mmCIF file of C-alpha atoms in Angstrom:
data_model
loop_
_atom_site.group_PDB
_atom_site.id
_atom_site.type_symbol
_atom_site.label_atom_id
_atom_site.label_comp_id
_atom_site.label_asym_id
_atom_site.label_seq_id
_atom_site.Cartn_x
_atom_site.Cartn_y
_atom_site.Cartn_z
ATOM 1 C CA UNK A 257 -1.999 -8.971 14.127
ATOM 2 C CA UNK A 258 -2.513 -8.438 10.408
ATOM 3 C CA UNK A 259 0.109 -8.301 7.739
ATOM 4 C CA UNK A 260 -0.751 -7.086 4.066
ATOM 5 C CA UNK A 261 1.369 -7.004 0.992
ATOM 6 C CA UNK A 262 0.300 -5.189 -1.889
ATOM 7 C CA UNK A 263 2.285 -5.790 -4.958
ATOM 8 C CA UNK A 264 2.467 -3.984 -7.872
ATOM 9 C CA UNK A 265 4.284 -2.909 -11.229
ATOM 10 C CA UNK A 266 4.900 0.271 -11.876
ATOM 11 C CA UNK A 267 6.360 1.029 -15.596
ATOM 12 C CA UNK A 268 9.005 3.790 -15.451
ATOM 13 C CA UNK A 269 7.329 6.206 -17.666
ATOM 14 C CA UNK A 270 4.625 6.358 -14.663
ATOM 15 C CA UNK A 271 6.905 6.483 -11.878
ATOM 16 C CA UNK A 272 7.289 10.017 -11.018
ATOM 17 C CA UNK A 273 3.460 10.033 -11.044
ATOM 18 C CA UNK A 274 2.959 7.160 -8.781
ATOM 19 C CA UNK A 275 5.536 8.218 -6.376
ATOM 20 C CA UNK A 276 3.655 11.409 -5.654
ATOM 21 C CA UNK A 277 0.525 9.445 -5.044
ATOM 22 C CA UNK A 278 2.180 6.867 -2.625
ATOM 23 C CA UNK A 279 3.966 9.594 -0.968
ATOM 24 C CA UNK A 280 0.825 11.218 0.230
ATOM 25 C CA UNK A 281 -0.860 7.389 0.643
ATOM 26 C CA UNK A 282 2.197 6.620 2.985
ATOM 27 C CA UNK A 283 2.189 9.828 4.788
ATOM 28 C CA UNK A 284 -1.544 9.725 5.669
ATOM 29 C CA UNK A 285 -1.921 6.158 6.662
ATOM 30 C CA UNK A 286 1.141 6.004 8.944
ATOM 31 C CA UNK A 287 -1.056 8.167 10.899
ATOM 32 C CA UNK A 288 -4.098 5.862 11.314
ATOM 33 C CA UNK A 289 -5.157 4.445 14.483
ATOM 34 C CA UNK A 290 -3.619 0.728 14.280
ATOM 35 C CA UNK A 291 -1.257 1.191 11.607
ATOM 36 C CA UNK A 292 1.969 -0.486 13.067
ATOM 37 C CA UNK A 293 3.976 0.265 9.805
ATOM 38 C CA UNK A 294 3.327 1.051 6.156
ATOM 39 C CA UNK A 295 6.304 0.961 3.971
ATOM 40 C CA UNK A 296 6.732 1.268 0.185
ATOM 41 C CA UNK A 297 9.354 -1.078 -1.172
ATOM 42 C CA UNK A 298 10.970 -2.042 -4.502
ATOM 43 C CA UNK A 299 12.031 -5.366 -5.231
ATOM 44 C CA UNK A 300 15.840 -5.714 -5.567
ATOM 45 C CA UNK A 301 15.783 -7.438 -8.645
ATOM 46 C CA UNK A 302 12.767 -5.961 -10.450
ATOM 47 C CA UNK A 303 12.984 -2.553 -11.193
ATOM 48 C CA UNK A 304 9.614 -1.971 -12.049
ATOM 49 C CA UNK A 305 8.483 -4.423 -9.243
ATOM 50 C CA UNK A 306 7.026 -2.904 -6.091
ATOM 51 C CA UNK A 307 5.440 -3.558 -2.831
ATOM 52 C CA UNK A 308 3.781 -1.712 -0.215
ATOM 53 C CA UNK A 309 4.309 -3.792 3.442
ATOM 54 C CA UNK A 310 1.878 -2.991 5.959
ATOM 55 C CA UNK A 311 1.278 -4.230 9.473
ATOM 56 C CA UNK A 312 -2.264 -3.303 11.515
ATOM 57 C CA UNK A 313 -3.218 -3.967 15.069
ATOM 58 C CA UNK A 314 -6.244 -5.640 13.754
ATOM 59 C CA UNK A 315 -8.882 -6.574 10.884
ATOM 60 C CA UNK A 316 -10.924 -4.167 11.987
ATOM 61 C CA UNK A 317 -8.124 -1.047 11.777
ATOM 62 C CA UNK A 318 -7.279 -2.585 8.198
ATOM 63 C CA UNK A 319 -11.063 -2.166 7.420
ATOM 64 C CA UNK A 320 -10.989 1.518 8.760
ATOM 65 C CA UNK A 321 -8.147 2.191 6.366
ATOM 66 C CA UNK A 322 -9.654 0.775 3.428
ATOM 67 C CA UNK A 323 -12.761 2.761 3.774
ATOM 68 C CA UNK A 324 -10.849 6.113 4.528
ATOM 69 C CA UNK A 325 -10.854 9.161 2.235
ATOM 70 C CA UNK A 326 -7.295 9.202 1.272
ATOM 71 C CA UNK A 327 -7.255 5.178 0.435
ATOM 72 C CA UNK A 328 -10.523 5.474 -1.554
ATOM 73 C CA UNK A 329 -9.064 8.613 -3.434
ATOM 74 C CA UNK A 330 -5.251 7.524 -3.743
ATOM 75 C CA UNK A 331 -5.644 3.767 -4.426
ATOM 76 C CA UNK A 332 -7.892 4.265 -7.673
ATOM 77 C CA UNK A 333 -5.219 6.777 -8.816
ATOM 78 C CA UNK A 334 -2.329 4.360 -8.348
ATOM 79 C CA UNK A 335 -3.728 1.579 -9.866
ATOM 80 C CA UNK A 336 -4.372 3.856 -12.901
ATOM 81 C CA UNK A 337 -0.281 4.451 -13.410
ATOM 82 C CA UNK A 338 0.582 0.819 -12.249
ATOM 83 C CA UNK A 339 0.846 -2.058 -15.024
ATOM 84 C CA UNK A 340 -1.871 -4.752 -14.251
ATOM 85 C CA UNK A 341 -3.528 -5.114 -11.542
ATOM 86 C CA UNK A 342 -2.372 -4.311 -7.786
ATOM 87 C CA UNK A 343 -2.083 -7.992 -6.025
ATOM 88 C CA UNK A 344 -3.149 -7.902 -2.320
ATOM 89 C CA UNK A 345 -2.623 -10.584 0.141
ATOM 90 C CA UNK A 346 -3.771 -10.520 3.718
ATOM 91 C CA UNK A 347 -2.261 -12.373 6.460
ATOM 92 C CA UNK A 348 -3.333 -12.911 10.269
ATOM 93 C CA UNK A 349 -0.108 -13.553 12.431
ATOM 94 C CA UNK A 350 -0.213 -16.707 14.457
ATOM 95 C CA UNK A 351 3.199 -16.776 15.876
#
């Protein structure tokens, strides 16, 4: 099993546009084979700090996700609306 965190900062002035992109990204991703969960979250102490928390059945499922039409189209749009880089961390579940 694979866990992923994608952290990003979305300024207030681009939040509405970013939410449109994120809503489509979440709605399409949860339908993918191998996606166990895919959640968009806001940090409780940082109003502009967000994370996408993901669980995938396998590294192969994650790799396939990153090649989908919706991922390759929507993530660059989201990056353009974020402040700074989207930071991606990928973990293999051991226990």
